[in-house]
mmCIF file of C-alpha atoms in Angstrom:
data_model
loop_
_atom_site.group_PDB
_atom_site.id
_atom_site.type_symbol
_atom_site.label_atom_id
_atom_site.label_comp_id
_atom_site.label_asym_id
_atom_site.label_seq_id
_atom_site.Cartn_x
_atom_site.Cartn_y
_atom_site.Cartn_z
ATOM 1 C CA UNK A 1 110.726 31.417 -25.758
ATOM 2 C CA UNK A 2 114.192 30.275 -25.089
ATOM 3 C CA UNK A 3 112.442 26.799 -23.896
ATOM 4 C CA UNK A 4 110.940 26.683 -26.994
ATOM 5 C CA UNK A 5 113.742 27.154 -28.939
ATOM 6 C CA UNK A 6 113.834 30.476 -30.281
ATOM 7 C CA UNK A 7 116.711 32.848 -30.182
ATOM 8 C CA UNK A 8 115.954 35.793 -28.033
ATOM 9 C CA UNK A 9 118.442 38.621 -26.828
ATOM 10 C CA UNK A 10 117.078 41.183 -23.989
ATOM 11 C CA UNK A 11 116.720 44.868 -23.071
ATOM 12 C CA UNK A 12 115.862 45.568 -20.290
ATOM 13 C CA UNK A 13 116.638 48.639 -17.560
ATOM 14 C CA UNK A 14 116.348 46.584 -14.865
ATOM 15 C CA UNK A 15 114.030 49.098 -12.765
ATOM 16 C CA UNK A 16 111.707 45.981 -11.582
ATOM 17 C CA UNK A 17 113.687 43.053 -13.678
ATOM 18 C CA UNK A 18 116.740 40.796 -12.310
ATOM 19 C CA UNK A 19 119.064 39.867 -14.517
ATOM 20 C CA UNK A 20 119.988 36.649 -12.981
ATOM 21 C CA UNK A 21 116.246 35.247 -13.799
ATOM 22 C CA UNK A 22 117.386 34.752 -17.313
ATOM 23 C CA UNK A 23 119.282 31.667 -18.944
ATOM 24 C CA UNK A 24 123.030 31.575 -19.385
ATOM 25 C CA UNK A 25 122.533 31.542 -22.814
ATOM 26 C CA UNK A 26 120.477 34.570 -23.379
ATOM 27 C CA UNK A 27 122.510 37.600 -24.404
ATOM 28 C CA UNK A 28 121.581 40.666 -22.145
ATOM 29 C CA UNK A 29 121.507 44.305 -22.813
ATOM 30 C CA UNK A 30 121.203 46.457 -19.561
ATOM 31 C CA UNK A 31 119.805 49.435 -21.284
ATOM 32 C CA UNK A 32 116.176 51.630 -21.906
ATOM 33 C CA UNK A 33 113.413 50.916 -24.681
ATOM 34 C CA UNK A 34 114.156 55.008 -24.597
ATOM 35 C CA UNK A 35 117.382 55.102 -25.661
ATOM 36 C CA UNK A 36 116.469 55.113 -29.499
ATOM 37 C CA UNK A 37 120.271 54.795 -30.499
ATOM 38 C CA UNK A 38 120.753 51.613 -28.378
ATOM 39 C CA UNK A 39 117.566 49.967 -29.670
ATOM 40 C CA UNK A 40 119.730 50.716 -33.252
ATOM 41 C CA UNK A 41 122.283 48.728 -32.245
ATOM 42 C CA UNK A 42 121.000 46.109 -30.390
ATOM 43 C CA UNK A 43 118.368 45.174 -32.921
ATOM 44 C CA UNK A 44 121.263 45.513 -35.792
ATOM 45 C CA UNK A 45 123.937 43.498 -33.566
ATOM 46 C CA UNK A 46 121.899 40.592 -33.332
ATOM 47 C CA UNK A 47 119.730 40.761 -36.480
ATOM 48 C CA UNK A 48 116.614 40.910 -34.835
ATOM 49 C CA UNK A 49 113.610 39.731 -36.753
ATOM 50 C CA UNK A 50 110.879 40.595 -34.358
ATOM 51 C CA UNK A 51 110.184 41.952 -31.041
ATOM 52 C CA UNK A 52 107.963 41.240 -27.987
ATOM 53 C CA UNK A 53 107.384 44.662 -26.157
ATOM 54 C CA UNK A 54 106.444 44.446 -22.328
ATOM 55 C CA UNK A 55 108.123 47.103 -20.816
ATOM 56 C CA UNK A 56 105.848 49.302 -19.656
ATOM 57 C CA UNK A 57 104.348 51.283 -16.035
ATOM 58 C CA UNK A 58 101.516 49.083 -14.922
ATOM 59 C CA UNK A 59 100.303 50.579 -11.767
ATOM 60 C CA UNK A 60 96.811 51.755 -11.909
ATOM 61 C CA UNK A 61 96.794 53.518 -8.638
ATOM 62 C CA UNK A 62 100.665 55.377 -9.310
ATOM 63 C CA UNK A 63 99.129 56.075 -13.373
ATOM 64 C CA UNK A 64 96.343 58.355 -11.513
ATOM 65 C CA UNK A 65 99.106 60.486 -9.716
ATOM 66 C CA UNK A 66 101.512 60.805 -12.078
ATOM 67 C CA UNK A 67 99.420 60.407 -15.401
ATOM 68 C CA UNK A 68 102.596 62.716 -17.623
ATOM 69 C CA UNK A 69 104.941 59.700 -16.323
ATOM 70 C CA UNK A 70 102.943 57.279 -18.145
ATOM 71 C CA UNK A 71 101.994 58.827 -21.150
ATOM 72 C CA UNK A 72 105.666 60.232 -21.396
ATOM 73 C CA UNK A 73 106.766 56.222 -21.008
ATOM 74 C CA UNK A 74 104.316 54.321 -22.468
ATOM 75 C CA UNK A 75 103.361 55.618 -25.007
ATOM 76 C CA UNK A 76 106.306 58.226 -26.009
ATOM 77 C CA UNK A 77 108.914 55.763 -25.376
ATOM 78 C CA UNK A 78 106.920 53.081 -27.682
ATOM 79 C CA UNK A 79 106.937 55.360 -30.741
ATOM 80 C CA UNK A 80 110.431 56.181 -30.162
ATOM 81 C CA UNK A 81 111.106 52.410 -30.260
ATOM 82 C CA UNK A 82 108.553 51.665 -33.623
ATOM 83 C CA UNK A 83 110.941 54.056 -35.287
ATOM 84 C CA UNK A 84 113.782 52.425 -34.424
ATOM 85 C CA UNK A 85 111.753 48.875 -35.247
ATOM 86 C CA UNK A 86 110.707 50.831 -39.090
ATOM 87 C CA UNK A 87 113.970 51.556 -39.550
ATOM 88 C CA UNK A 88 115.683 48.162 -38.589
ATOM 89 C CA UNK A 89 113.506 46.399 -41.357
ATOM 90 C CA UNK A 90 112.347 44.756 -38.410
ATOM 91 C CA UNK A 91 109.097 43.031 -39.475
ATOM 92 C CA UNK A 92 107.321 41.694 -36.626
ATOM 93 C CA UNK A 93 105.797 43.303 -33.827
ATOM 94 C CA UNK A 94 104.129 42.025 -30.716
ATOM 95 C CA UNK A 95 102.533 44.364 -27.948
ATOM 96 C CA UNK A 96 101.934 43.441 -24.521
ATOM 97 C CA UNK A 97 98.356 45.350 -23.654
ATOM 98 C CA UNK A 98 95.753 44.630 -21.165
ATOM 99 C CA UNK A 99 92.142 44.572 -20.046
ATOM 100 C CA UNK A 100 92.630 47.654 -18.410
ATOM 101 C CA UNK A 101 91.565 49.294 -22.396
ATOM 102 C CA UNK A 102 88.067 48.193 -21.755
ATOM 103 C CA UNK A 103 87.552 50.138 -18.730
ATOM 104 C CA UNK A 104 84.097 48.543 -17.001
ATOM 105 C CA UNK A 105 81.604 47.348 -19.713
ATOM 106 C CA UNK A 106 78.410 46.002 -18.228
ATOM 107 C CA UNK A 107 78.369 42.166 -20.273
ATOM 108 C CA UNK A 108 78.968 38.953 -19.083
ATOM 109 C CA UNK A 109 82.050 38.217 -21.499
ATOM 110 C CA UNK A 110 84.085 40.741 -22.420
ATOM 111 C CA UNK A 111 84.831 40.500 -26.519
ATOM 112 C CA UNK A 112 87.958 42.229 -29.009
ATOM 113 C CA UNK A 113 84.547 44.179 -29.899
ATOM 114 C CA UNK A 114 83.675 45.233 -26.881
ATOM 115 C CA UNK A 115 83.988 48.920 -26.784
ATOM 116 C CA UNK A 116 87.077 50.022 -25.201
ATOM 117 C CA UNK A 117 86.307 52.617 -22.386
ATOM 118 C CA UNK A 118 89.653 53.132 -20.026
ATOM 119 C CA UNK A 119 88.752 54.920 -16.702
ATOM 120 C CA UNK A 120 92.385 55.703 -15.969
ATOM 121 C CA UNK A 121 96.100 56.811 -17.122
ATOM 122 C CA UNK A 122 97.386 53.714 -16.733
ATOM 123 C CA UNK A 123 94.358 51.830 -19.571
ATOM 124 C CA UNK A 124 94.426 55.086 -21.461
ATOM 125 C CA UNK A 125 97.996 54.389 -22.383
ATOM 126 C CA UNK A 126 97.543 50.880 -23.450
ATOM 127 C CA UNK A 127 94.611 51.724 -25.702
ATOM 128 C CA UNK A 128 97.125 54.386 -27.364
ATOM 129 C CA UNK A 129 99.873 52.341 -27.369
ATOM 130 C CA UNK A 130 97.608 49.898 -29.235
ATOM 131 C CA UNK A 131 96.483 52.501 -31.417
ATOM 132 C CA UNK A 132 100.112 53.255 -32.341
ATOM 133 C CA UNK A 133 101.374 50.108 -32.916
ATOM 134 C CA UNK A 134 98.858 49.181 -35.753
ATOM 135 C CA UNK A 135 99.310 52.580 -37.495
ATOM 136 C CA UNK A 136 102.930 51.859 -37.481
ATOM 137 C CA UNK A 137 102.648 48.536 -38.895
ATOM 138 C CA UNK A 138 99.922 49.624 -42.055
ATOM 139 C CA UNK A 139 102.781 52.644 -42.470
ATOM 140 C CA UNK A 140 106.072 50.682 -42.737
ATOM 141 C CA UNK A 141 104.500 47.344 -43.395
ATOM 142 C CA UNK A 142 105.050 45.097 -40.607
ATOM 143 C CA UNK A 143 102.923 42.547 -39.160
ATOM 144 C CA UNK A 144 101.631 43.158 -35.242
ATOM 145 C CA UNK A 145 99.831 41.526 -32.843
ATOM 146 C CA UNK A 146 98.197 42.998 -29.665
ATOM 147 C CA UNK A 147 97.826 41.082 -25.894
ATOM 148 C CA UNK A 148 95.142 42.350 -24.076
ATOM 149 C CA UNK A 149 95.966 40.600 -20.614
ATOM 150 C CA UNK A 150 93.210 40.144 -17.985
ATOM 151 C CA UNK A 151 94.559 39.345 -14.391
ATOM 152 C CA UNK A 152 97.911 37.644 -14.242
ATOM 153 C CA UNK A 153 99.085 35.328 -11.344
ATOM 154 C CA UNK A 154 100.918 32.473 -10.528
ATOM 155 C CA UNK A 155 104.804 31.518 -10.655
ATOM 156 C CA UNK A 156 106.397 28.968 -13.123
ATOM 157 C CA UNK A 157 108.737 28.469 -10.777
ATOM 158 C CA UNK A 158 109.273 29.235 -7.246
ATOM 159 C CA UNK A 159 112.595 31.180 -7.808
ATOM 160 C CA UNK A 160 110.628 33.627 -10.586
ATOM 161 C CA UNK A 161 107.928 34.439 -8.400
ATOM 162 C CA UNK A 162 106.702 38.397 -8.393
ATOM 163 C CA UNK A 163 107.822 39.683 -5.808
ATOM 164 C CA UNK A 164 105.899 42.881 -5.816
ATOM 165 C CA UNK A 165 102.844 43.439 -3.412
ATOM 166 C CA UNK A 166 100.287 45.160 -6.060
ATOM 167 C CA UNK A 167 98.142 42.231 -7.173
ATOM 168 C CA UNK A 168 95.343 40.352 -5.179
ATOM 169 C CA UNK A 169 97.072 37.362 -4.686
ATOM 170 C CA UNK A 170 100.085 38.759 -3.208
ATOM 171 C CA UNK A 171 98.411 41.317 -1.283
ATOM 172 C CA UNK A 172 96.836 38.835 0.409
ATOM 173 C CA UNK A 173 99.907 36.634 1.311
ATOM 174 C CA UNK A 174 101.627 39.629 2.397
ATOM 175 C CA UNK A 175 98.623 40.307 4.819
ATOM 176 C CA UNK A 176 98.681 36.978 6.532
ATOM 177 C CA UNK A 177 102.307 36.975 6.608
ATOM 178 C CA UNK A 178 101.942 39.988 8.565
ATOM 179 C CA UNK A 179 99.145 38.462 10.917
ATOM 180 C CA UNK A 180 96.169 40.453 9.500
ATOM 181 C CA UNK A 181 92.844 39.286 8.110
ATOM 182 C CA UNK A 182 92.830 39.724 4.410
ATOM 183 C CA UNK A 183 91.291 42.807 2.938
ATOM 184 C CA UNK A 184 87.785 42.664 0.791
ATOM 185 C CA UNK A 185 87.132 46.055 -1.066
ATOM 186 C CA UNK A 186 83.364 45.783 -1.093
ATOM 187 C CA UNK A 187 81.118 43.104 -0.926
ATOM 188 C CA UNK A 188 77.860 44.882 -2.100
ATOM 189 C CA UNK A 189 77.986 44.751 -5.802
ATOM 190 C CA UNK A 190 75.263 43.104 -7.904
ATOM 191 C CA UNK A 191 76.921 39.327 -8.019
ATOM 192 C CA UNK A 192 76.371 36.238 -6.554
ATOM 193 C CA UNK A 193 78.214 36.787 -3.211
ATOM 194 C CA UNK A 194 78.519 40.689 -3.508
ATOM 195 C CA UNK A 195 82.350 40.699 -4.245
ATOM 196 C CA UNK A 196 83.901 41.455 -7.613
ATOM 197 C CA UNK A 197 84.407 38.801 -10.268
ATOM 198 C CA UNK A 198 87.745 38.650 -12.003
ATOM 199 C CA UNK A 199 89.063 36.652 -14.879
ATOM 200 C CA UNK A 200 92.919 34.934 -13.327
ATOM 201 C CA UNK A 201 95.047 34.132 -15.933
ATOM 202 C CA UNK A 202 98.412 31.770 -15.244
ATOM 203 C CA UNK A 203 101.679 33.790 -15.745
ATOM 204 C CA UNK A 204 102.745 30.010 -17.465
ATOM 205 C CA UNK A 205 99.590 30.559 -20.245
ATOM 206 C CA UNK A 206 100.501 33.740 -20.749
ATOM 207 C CA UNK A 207 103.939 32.642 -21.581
ATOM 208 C CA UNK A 208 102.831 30.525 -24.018
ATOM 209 C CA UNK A 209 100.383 32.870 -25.344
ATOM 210 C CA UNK A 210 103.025 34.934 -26.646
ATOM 211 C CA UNK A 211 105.068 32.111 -28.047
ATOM 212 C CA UNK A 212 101.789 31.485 -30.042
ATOM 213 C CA UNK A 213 101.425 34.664 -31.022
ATOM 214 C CA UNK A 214 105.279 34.874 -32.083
ATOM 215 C CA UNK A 215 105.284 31.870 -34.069
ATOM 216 C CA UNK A 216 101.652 33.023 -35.905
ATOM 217 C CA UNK A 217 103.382 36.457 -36.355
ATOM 218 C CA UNK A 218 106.331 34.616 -38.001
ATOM 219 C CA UNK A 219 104.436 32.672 -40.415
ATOM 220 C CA UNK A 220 105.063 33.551 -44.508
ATOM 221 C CA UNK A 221 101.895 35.061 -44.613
ATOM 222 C CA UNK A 222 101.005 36.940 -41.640
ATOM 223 C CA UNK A 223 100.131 40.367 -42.209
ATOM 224 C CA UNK A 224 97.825 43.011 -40.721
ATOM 225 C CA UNK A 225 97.408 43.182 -36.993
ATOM 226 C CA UNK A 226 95.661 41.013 -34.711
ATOM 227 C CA UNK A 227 93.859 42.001 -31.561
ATOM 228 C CA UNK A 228 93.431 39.249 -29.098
ATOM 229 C CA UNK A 229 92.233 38.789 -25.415
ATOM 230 C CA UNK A 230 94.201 36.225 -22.599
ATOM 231 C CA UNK A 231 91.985 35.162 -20.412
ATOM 232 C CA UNK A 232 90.453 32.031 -19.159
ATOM 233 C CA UNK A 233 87.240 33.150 -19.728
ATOM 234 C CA UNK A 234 86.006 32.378 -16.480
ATOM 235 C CA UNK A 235 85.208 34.139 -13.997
ATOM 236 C CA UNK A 236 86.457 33.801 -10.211
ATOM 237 C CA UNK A 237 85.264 36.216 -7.021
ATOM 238 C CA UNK A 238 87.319 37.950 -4.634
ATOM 239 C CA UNK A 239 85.852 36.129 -2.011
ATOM 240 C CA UNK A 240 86.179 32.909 -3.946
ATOM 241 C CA UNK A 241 89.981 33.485 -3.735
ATOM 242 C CA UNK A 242 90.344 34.677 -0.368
ATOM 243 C CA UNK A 243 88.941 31.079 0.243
ATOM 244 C CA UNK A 244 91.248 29.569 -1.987
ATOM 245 C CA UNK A 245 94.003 31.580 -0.367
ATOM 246 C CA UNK A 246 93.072 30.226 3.109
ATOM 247 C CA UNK A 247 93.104 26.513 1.880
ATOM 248 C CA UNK A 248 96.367 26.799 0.354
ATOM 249 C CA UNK A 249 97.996 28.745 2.940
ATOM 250 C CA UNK A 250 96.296 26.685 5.737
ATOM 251 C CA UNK A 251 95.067 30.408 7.163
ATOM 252 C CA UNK A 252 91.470 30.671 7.175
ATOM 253 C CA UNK A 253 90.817 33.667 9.038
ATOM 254 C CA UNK A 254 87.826 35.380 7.529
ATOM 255 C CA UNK A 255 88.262 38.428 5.495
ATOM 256 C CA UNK A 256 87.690 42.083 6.643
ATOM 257 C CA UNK A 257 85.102 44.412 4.327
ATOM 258 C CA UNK A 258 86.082 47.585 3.581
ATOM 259 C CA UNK A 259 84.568 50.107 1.105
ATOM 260 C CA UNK A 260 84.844 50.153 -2.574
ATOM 261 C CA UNK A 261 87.838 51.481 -4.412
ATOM 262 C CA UNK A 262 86.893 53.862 -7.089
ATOM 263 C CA UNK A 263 86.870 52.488 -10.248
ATOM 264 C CA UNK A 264 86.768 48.680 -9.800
ATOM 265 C CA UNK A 265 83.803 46.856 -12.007
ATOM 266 C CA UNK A 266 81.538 44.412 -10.754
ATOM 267 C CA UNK A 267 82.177 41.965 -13.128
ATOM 268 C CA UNK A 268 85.139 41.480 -15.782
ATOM 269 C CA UNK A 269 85.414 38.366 -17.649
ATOM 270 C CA UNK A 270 87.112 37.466 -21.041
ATOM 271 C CA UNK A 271 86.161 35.736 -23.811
ATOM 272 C CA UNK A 272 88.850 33.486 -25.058
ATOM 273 C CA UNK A 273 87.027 32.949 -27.989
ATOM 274 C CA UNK A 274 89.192 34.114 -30.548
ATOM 275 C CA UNK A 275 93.013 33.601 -29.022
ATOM 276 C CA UNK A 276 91.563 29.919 -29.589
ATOM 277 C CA UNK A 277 90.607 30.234 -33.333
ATOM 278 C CA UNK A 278 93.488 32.886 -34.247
ATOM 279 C CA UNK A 279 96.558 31.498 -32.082
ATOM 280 C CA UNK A 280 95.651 28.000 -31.251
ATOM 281 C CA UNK A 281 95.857 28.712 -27.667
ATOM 282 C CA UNK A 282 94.051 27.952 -24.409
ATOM 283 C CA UNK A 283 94.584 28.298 -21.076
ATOM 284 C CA UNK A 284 95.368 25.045 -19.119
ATOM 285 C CA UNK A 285 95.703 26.164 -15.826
ATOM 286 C CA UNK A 286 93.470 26.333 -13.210
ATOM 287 C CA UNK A 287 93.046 29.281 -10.416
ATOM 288 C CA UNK A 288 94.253 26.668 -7.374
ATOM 289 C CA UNK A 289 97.300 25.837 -9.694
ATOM 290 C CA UNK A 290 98.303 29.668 -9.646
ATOM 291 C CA UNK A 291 98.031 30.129 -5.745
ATOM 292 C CA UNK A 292 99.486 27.492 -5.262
ATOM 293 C CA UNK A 293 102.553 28.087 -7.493
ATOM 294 C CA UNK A 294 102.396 31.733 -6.091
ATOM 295 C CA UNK A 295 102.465 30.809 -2.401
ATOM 296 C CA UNK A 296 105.516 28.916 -3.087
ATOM 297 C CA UNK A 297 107.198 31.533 -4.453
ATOM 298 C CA UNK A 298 106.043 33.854 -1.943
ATOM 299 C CA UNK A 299 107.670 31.332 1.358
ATOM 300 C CA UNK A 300 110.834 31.315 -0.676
ATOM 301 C CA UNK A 301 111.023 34.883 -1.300
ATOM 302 C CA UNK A 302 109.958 36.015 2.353
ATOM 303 C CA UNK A 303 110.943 33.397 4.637
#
């Protein structure tokens, strides 16, 4: 945003954030999107016109075992913060959702009107939270717009690489940095190599998804809500990226098959269709340019 030249200030609890990641320039409040009275003041302080929610639990895996957690935080802590937004005057809203709402429709491209099906706490939420932000903007008329992310990865610059180990790509860096044989969960589905087929999305698009979606949200006329996907809309297998992950890295060491997880769809692939028309956005980067933007974060983080 900042690179853009917009005026941002950030909240942010810090729980998986650093604080040195962001520019000198950007004011910084070390605070919770649950603290209703410091939301107040921070959006009144610096005369905030809109806001760009992302803060959010995002483990599929932890949303299953402690499903109260996330609803509590997710969704509870998002109305608390649409008050706060209703009562600022604040007029502008833009929601950071994901894939996970659709759950595991069986189509080739997955559409905005594709029905959404969640299959666990963790997508349950972000269909909710979706839910809540558009009957929040028709009550107190402001203007939203909803992300629906499908797989994220990639680094736009070494130094702001994830450093988490949840996510495919990472996982499987942190396996042959550990000398072990990546991990396949099931190669039996109904594709063309029997692995799962994802849509990979560059953290760098994504970035600039949301500064389209900011700037469309900040036109004169802009009203209503928006639903969009952020994808690629192309699809990439596991094994395809193991592979990918082996030329990169220079290890090729074949991968080991193990079982399906529960819950993982054969095949789940946006259509990019209408982030196109709506925001005037389209992914530019490819899947090799996020590995390798991600493996160099990775070697810097965990020489």
């Amino acid at each position: 945003m900042t690179g853009a030249g917009e005026r941002v200030v950030v909240l942010d609890d810090l729980s998986t954030g650093t604080a040195a990641r962001l520019g000198p320039d950007v004011p910084f409040v070390r605070g919770s999107a649950l603290d209703t009275g410091l939301v107040e003041r921070v959006l009144a302080e610096h005369s905030v016109t809109g806001v760009v929610h992302l803060a959010a639990h995002k483990q599929v895996g932890e949303s299953v075992a402690r499903p109260t957690r996330y609803y509590r935080d997710n969704v509870g802590g998002l109305a608390d913060l649409l008050d706060a937004v209703a009562g600022a005057g604040v007029q502008r809203f833009l929601f950071s959702s994901s894939a996970a709402v659709y759950g595991n429709p069986d189509v080739d491209l997955i559409t905005e009107d594709t029905p959404c099906a969640p299959v666990n706490p963790y997508g349950e939420t972000k269909l909710a939270g979706e839910w809540l932000v558009r009957a929040a903007g028709r009550a107190h008329g402001f203007a939203t717009t909803c992300l629906r992310y499908f797989n994220v990865a990639g680094a736009t610059a070494p130094e702001l690489a994830d450093t988490g180990v949840f996510n495919v790509v990472p996982m499987v860096f942190d396996r042959l940095t550990r000398d072990e044989a990546p991990r396949i969960f099931g190669a039996d589905y109904d594709t063309p190599d029997g692995t799962c087929i994802r849509d990979y999305i560059h953290v760098a698009d994504l970035a600039d998804a949301h500064l389209a979606a900011a700037r469309r949200l900040s036109a004169p006329d802009t009203v209503g809500d928006l639903t969009v996907n952020i994808g690629r809309g192309e699809g990439v297998s596991v094994r395809e990226l193991v592979t990918l992950i082996g030329e990169v890295t220079g290890d090729t060491r074949p991968a080991v098959v193990e079982d399906r997880r529960p819950g993982d769809a054969p095949r789940a692939v946006a259509s990019a269709e209408l982030a196109a028309r709506e925001l005037g956005w389209k992914a530019r980067q490819g899947v090799r340019d996020m590995v390798d933007s991600a493996w160099r974060g990775w070697q810097l983080h965990h020489s």
